[in-house]
PDB file of C-alpha atoms and ligand atoms in Angstrom:
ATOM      1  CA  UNK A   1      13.395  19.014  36.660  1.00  0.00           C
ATOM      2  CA  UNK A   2      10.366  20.985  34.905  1.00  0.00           C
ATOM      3  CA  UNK A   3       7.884  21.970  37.458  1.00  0.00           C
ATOM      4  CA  UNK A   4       5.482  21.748  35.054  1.00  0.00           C
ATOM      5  CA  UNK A   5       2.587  19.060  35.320  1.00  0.00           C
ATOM      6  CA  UNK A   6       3.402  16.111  33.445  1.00  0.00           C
ATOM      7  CA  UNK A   7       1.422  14.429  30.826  1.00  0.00           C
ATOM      8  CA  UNK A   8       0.559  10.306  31.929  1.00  0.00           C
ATOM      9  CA  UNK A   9      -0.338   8.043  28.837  1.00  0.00           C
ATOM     10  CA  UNK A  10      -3.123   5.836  29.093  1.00  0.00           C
ATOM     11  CA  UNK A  11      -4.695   3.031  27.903  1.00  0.00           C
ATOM     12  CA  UNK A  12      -6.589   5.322  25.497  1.00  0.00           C
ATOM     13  CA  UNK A  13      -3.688   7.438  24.325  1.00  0.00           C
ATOM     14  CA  UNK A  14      -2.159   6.317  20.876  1.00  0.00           C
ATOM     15  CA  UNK A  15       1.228   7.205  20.132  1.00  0.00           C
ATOM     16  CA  UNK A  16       1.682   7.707  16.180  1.00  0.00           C
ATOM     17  CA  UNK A  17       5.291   7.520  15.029  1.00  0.00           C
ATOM     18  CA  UNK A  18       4.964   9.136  11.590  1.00  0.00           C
ATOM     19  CA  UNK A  19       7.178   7.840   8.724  1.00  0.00           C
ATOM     20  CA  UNK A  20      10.562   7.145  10.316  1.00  0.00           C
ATOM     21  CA  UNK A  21      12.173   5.604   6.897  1.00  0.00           C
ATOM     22  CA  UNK A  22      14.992   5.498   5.205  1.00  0.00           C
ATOM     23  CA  UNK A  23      14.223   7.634   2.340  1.00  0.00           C
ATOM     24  CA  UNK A  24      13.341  10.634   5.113  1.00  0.00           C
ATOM     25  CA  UNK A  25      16.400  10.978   6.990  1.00  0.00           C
ATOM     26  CA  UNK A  26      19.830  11.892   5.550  1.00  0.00           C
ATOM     27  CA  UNK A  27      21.229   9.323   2.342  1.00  0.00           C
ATOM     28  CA  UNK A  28      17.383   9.032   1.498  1.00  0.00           C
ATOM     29  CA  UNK A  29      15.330  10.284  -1.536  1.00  0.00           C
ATOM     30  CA  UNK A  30      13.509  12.845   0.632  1.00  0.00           C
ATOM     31  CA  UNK A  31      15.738  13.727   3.144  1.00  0.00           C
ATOM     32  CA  UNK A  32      14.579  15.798   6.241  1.00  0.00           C
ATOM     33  CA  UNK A  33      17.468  18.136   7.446  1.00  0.00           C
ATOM     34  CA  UNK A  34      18.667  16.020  10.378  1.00  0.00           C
ATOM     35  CA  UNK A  35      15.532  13.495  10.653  1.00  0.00           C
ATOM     36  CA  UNK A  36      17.839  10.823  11.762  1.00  0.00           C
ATOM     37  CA  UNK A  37      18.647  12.620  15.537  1.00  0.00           C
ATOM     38  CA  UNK A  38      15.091  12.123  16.793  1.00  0.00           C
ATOM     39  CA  UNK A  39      15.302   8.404  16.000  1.00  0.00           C
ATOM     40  CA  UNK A  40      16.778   7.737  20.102  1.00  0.00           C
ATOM     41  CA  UNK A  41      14.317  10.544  21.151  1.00  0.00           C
ATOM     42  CA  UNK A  42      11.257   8.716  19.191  1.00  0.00           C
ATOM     43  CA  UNK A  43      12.389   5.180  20.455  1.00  0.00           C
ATOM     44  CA  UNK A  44      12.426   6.686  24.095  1.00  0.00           C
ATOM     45  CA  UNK A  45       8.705   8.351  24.262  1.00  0.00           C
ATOM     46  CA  UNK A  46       7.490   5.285  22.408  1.00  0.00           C
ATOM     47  CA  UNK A  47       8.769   3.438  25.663  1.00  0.00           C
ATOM     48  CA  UNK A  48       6.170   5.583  27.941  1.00  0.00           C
ATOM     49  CA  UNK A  49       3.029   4.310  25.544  1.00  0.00           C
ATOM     50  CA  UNK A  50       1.098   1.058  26.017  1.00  0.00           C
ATOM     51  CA  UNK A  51      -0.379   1.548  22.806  1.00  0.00           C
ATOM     52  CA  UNK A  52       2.281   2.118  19.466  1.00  0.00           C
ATOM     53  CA  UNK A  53       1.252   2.565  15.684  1.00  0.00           C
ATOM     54  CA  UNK A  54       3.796   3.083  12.746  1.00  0.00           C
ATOM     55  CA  UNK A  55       3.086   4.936   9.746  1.00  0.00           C
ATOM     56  CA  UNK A  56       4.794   4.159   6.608  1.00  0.00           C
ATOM     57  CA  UNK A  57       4.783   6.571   3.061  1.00  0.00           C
ATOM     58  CA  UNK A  58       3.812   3.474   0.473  1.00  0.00           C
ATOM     59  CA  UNK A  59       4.096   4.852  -3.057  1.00  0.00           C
ATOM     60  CA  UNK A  60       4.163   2.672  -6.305  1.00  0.00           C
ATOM     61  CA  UNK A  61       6.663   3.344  -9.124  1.00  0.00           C
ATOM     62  CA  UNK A  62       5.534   6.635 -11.239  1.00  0.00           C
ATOM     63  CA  UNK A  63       3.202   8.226  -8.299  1.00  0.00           C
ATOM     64  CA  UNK A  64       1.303  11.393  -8.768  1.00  0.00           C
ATOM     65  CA  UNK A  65       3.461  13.115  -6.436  1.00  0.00           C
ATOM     66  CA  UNK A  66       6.459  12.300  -8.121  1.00  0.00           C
ATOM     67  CA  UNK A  67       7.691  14.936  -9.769  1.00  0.00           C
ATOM     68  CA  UNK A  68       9.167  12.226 -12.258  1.00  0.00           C
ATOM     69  CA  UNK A  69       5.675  11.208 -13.394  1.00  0.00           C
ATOM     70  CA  UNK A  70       5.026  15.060 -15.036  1.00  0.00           C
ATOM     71  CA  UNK A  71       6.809  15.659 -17.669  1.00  0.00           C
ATOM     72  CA  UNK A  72       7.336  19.368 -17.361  1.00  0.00           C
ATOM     73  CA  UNK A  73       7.947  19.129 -13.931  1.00  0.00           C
ATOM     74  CA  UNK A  74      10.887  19.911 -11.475  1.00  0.00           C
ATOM     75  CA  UNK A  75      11.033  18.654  -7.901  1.00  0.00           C
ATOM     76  CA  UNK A  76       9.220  20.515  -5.145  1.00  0.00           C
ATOM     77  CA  UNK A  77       7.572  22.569  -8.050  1.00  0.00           C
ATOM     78  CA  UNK A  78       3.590  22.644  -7.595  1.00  0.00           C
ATOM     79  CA  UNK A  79       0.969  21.285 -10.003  1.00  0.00           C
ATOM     80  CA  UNK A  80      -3.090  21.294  -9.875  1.00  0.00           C
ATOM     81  CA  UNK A  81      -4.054  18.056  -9.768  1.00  0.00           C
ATOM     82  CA  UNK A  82      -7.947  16.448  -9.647  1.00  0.00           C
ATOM     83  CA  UNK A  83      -8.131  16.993  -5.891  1.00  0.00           C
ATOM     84  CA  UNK A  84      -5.997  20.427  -5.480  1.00  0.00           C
ATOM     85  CA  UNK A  85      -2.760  21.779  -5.529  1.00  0.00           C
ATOM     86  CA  UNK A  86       0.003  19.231  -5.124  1.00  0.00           C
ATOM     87  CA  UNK A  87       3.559  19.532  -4.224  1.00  0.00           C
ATOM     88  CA  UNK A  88       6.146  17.360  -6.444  1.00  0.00           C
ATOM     89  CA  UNK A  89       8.386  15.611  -4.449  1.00  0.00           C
ATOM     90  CA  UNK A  90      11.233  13.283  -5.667  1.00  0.00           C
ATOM     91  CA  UNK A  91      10.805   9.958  -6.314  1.00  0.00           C
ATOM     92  CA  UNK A  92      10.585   8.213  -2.853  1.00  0.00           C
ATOM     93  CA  UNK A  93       9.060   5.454  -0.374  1.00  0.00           C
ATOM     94  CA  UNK A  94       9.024   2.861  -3.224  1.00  0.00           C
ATOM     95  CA  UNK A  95       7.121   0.232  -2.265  1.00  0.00           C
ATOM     96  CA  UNK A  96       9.308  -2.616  -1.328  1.00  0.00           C
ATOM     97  CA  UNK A  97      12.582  -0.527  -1.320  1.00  0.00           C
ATOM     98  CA  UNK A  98      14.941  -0.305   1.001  1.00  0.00           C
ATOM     99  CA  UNK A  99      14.401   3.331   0.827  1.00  0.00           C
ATOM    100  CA  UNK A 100      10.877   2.864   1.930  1.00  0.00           C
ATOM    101  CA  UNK A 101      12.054   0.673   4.999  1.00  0.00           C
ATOM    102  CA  UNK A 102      11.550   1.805   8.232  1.00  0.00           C
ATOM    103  CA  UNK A 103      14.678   3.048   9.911  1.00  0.00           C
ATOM    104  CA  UNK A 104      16.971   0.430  11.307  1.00  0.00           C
ATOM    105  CA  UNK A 105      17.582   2.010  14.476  1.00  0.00           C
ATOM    106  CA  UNK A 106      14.184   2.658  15.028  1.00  0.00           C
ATOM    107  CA  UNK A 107      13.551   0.470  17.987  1.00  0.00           C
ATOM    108  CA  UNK A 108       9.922  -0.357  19.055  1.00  0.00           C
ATOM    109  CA  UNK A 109       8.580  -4.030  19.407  1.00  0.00           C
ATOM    110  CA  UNK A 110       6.121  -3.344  21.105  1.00  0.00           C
ATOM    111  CA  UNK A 111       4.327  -1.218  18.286  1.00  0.00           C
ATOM    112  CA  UNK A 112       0.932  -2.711  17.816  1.00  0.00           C
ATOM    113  CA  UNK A 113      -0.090  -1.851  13.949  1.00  0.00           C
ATOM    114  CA  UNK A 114       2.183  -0.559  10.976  1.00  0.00           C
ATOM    115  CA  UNK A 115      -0.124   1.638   8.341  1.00  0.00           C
ATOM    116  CA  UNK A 116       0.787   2.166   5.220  1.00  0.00           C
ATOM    117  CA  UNK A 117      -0.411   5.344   2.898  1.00  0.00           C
ATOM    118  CA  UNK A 118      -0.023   6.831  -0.446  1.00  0.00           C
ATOM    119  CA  UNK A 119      -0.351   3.438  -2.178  1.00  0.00           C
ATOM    120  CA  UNK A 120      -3.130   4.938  -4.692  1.00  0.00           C
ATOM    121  CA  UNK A 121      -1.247   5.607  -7.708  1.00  0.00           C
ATOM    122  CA  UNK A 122      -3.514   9.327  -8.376  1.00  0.00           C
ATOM    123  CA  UNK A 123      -4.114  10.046  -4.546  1.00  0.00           C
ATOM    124  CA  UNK A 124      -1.288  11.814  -1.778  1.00  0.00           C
ATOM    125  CA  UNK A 125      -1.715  10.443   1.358  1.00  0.00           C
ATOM    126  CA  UNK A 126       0.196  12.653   3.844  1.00  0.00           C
ATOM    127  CA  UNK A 127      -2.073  12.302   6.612  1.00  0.00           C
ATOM    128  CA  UNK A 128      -2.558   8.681   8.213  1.00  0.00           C
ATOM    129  CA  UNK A 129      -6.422   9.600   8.395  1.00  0.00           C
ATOM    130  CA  UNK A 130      -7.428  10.951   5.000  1.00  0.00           C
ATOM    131  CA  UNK A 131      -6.057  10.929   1.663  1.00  0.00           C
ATOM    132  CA  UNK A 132      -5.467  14.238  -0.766  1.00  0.00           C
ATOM    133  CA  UNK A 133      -8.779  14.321  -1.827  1.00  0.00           C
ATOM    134  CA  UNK A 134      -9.630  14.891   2.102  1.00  0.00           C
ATOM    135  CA  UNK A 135     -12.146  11.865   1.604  1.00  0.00           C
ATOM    136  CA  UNK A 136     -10.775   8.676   1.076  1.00  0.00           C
ATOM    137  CA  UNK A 137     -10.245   7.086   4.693  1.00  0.00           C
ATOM    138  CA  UNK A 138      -7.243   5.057   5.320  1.00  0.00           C
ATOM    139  CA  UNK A 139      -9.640   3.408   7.967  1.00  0.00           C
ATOM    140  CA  UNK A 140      -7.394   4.571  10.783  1.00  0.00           C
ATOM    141  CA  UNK A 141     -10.113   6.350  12.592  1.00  0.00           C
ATOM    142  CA  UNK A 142     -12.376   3.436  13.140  1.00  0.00           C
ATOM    143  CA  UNK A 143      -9.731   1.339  14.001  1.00  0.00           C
ATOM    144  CA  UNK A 144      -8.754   3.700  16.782  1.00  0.00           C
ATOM    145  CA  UNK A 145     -12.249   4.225  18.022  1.00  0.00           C
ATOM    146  CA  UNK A 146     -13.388   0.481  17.640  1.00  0.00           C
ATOM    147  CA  UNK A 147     -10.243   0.264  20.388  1.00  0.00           C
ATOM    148  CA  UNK A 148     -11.498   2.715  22.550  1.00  0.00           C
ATOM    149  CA  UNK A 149      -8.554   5.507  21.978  1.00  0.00           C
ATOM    150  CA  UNK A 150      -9.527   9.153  22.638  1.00  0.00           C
ATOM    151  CA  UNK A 151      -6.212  10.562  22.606  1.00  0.00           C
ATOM    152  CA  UNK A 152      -3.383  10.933  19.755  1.00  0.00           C
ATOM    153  CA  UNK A 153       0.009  12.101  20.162  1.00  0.00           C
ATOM    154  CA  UNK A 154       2.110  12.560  16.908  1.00  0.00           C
ATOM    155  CA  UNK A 155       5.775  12.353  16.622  1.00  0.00           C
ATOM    156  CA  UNK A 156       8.051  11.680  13.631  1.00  0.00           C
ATOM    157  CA  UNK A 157       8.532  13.341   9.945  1.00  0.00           C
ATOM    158  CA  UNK A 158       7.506  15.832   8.224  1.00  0.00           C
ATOM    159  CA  UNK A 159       6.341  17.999  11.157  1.00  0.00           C
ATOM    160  CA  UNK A 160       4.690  20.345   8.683  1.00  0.00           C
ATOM    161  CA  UNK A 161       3.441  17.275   5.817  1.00  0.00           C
ATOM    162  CA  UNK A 162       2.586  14.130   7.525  1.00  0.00           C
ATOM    163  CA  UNK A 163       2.869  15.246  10.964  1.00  0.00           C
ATOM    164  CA  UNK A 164       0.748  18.231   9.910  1.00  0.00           C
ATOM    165  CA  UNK A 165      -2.103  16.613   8.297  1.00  0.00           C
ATOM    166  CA  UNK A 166      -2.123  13.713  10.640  1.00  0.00           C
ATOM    167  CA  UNK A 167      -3.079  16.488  13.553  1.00  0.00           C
ATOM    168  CA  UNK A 168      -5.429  17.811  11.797  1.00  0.00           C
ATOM    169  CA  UNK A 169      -7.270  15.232  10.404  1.00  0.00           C
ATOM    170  CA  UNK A 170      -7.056  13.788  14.251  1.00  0.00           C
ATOM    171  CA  UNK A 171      -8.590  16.853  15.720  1.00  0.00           C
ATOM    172  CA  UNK A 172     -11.562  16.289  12.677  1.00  0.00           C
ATOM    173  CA  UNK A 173     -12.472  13.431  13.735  1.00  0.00           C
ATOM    174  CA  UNK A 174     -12.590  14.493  17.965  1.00  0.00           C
ATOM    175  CA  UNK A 175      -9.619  13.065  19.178  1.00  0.00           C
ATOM    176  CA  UNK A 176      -7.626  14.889  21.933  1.00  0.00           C
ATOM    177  CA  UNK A 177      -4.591  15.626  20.080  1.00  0.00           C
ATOM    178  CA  UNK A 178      -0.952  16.478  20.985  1.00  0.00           C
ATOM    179  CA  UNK A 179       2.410  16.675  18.448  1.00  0.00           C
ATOM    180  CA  UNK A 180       5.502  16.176  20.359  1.00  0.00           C
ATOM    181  CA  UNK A 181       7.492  19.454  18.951  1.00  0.00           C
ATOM    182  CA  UNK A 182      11.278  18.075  19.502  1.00  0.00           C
ATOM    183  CA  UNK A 183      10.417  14.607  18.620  1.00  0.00           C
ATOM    184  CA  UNK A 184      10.025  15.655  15.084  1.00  0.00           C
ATOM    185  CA  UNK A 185      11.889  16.996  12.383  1.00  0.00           C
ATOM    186  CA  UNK A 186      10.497  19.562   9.253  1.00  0.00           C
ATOM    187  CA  UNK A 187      11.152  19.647   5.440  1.00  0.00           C
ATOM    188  CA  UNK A 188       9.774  23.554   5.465  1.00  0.00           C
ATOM    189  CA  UNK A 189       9.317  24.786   1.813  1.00  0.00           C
ATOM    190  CA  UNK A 190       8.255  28.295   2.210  1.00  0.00           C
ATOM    191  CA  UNK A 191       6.988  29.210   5.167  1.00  0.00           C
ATOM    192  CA  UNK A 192       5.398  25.762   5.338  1.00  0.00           C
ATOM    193  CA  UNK A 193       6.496  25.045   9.058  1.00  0.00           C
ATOM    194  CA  UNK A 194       5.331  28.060  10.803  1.00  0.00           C
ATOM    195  CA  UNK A 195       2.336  27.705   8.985  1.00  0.00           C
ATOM    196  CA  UNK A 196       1.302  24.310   9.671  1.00  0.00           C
ATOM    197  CA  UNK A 197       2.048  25.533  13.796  1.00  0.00           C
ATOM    198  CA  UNK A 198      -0.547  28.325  13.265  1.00  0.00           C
ATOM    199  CA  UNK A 199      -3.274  26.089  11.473  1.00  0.00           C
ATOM    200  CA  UNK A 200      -2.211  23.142  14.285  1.00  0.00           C
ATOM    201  CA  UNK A 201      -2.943  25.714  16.930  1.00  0.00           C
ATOM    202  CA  UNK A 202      -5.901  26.988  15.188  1.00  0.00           C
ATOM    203  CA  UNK A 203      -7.290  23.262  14.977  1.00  0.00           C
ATOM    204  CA  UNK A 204      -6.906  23.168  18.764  1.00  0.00           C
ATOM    205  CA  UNK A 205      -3.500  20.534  18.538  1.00  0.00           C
ATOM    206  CA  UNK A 206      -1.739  20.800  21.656  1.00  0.00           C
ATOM    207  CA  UNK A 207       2.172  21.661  20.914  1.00  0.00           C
ATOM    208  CA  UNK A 208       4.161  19.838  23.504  1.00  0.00           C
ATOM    209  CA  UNK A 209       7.831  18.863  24.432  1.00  0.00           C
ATOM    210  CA  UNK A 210       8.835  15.314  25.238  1.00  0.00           C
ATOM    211  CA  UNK A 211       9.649  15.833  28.577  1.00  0.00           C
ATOM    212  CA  UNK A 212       6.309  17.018  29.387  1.00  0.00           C
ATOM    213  CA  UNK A 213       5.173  13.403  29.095  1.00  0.00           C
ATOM    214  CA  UNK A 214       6.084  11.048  31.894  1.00  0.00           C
TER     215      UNK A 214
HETATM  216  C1  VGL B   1       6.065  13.243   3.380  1.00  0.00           C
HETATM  217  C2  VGL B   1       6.342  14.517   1.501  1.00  0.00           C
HETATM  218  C3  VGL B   1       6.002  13.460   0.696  1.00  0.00           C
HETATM  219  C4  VGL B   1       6.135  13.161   4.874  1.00  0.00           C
HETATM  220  C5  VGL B   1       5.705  12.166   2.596  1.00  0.00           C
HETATM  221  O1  VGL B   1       6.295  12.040   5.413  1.00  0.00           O
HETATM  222  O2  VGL B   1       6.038  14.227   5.527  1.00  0.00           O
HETATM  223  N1  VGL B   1       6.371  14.415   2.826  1.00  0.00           N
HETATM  224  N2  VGL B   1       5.673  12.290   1.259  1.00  0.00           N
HETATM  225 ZN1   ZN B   2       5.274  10.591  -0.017  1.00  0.00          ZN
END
């Protein structure tokens, strides 16, 4: 028992489950080292939240971030692209591929909207909020708002991509926002995770542990 005072949902807290899909967890095309462990921790803190959104990473066939669709490129080498610098990730999250399914023992009915991102063949989408250009809206915002949510907690993978930019782009737009530390699971190119922590605390997102929620 942690002495510590515990965190209560509410009927304005959101809980974002980020990208739990096949193509993210081991036997995937983007596999995060051991994303498929936090899938009973995810389905348990989704339990203690009213209010449930999925993300989903929705690419079409030759995607900008594919390092596939460059010819001189590698996977997880960089390249400049219209809106910045853009990491080149293996062909993944194919839209209408099993690969780009959500995890089959990912287990919460009671989640209230799916959103899908990265469907714009030029455009990234890592965060649920804002594109790559860090202007096209995925319209999450003013759904959230329009429901009265003030407070975001993020779970789910990439802590340091879509995790990462998800916070972020939450604290821009005023939410309270918390990431669930042990209820997600990194990729961590160099350096990328402890960086993302330091620009997360810097934004003012709360790091927390599961069992600091009740
Ligand atoms: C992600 C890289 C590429 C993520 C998605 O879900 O963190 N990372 N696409
Ligand atoms: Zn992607």
């Amino acid at each position: 028992m942690s002495s510590r005072v515990k965190i209560r949902p509410t009927g304005t807290s959101v809980l974002i489950v980020t990208d739990m899909q096949n193509c993210f967890v081991p036997g995937g095309t983007l596999p995060v080292a051991q994303g498929d462990e936090i899938v009973p921790l995810v389905n348990d803190v989704a339990r203690r939240f009213e209010n449930v959104i999925l993300t989903q990473d929705w690419h079409p066939p030759g995607h900008a971030s594919f390092a596939s669709s460059h010819a001189e490129k590698r996977p997880f080498e960089t390249k400049q692209l219209a809106y910045g610098e853009q990491v080149l990730w293996p062909d993944h999250a194919i839209q209408g591929t099993r690969d780009a399914e959500l995890h089959p023992d990912l287990d919460v009915p009671h989640a209230q909207l799916v959103i899908r991102k990265g469907y714009h063949q030029g455009i990234d989408s890592y965060s649920v909020f804002y594109e790559a250009d860090r202007k096209t809206s995925t319209g999450l915002s003013g759904y959230l708002k329009h429901r009265g949510i003030d407070k975001v907690f993020l779970c789910g993978l990439a802590t340091d991509y879509c995790v990462f930019w998800s916070a972020v782009d939450a604290r821009r737009e005023g939410f309270e926002t918390h990431v669930i530390e042990d209820a997600c699971r990194a990729i961590d190119l160099q350096g990328s995770l402890a960086k993302a922590w330091d620009d997360m605390t810097k934004a003012g997102v709360k790091r927390i542990r599961s069992n600091d929620i009740e």
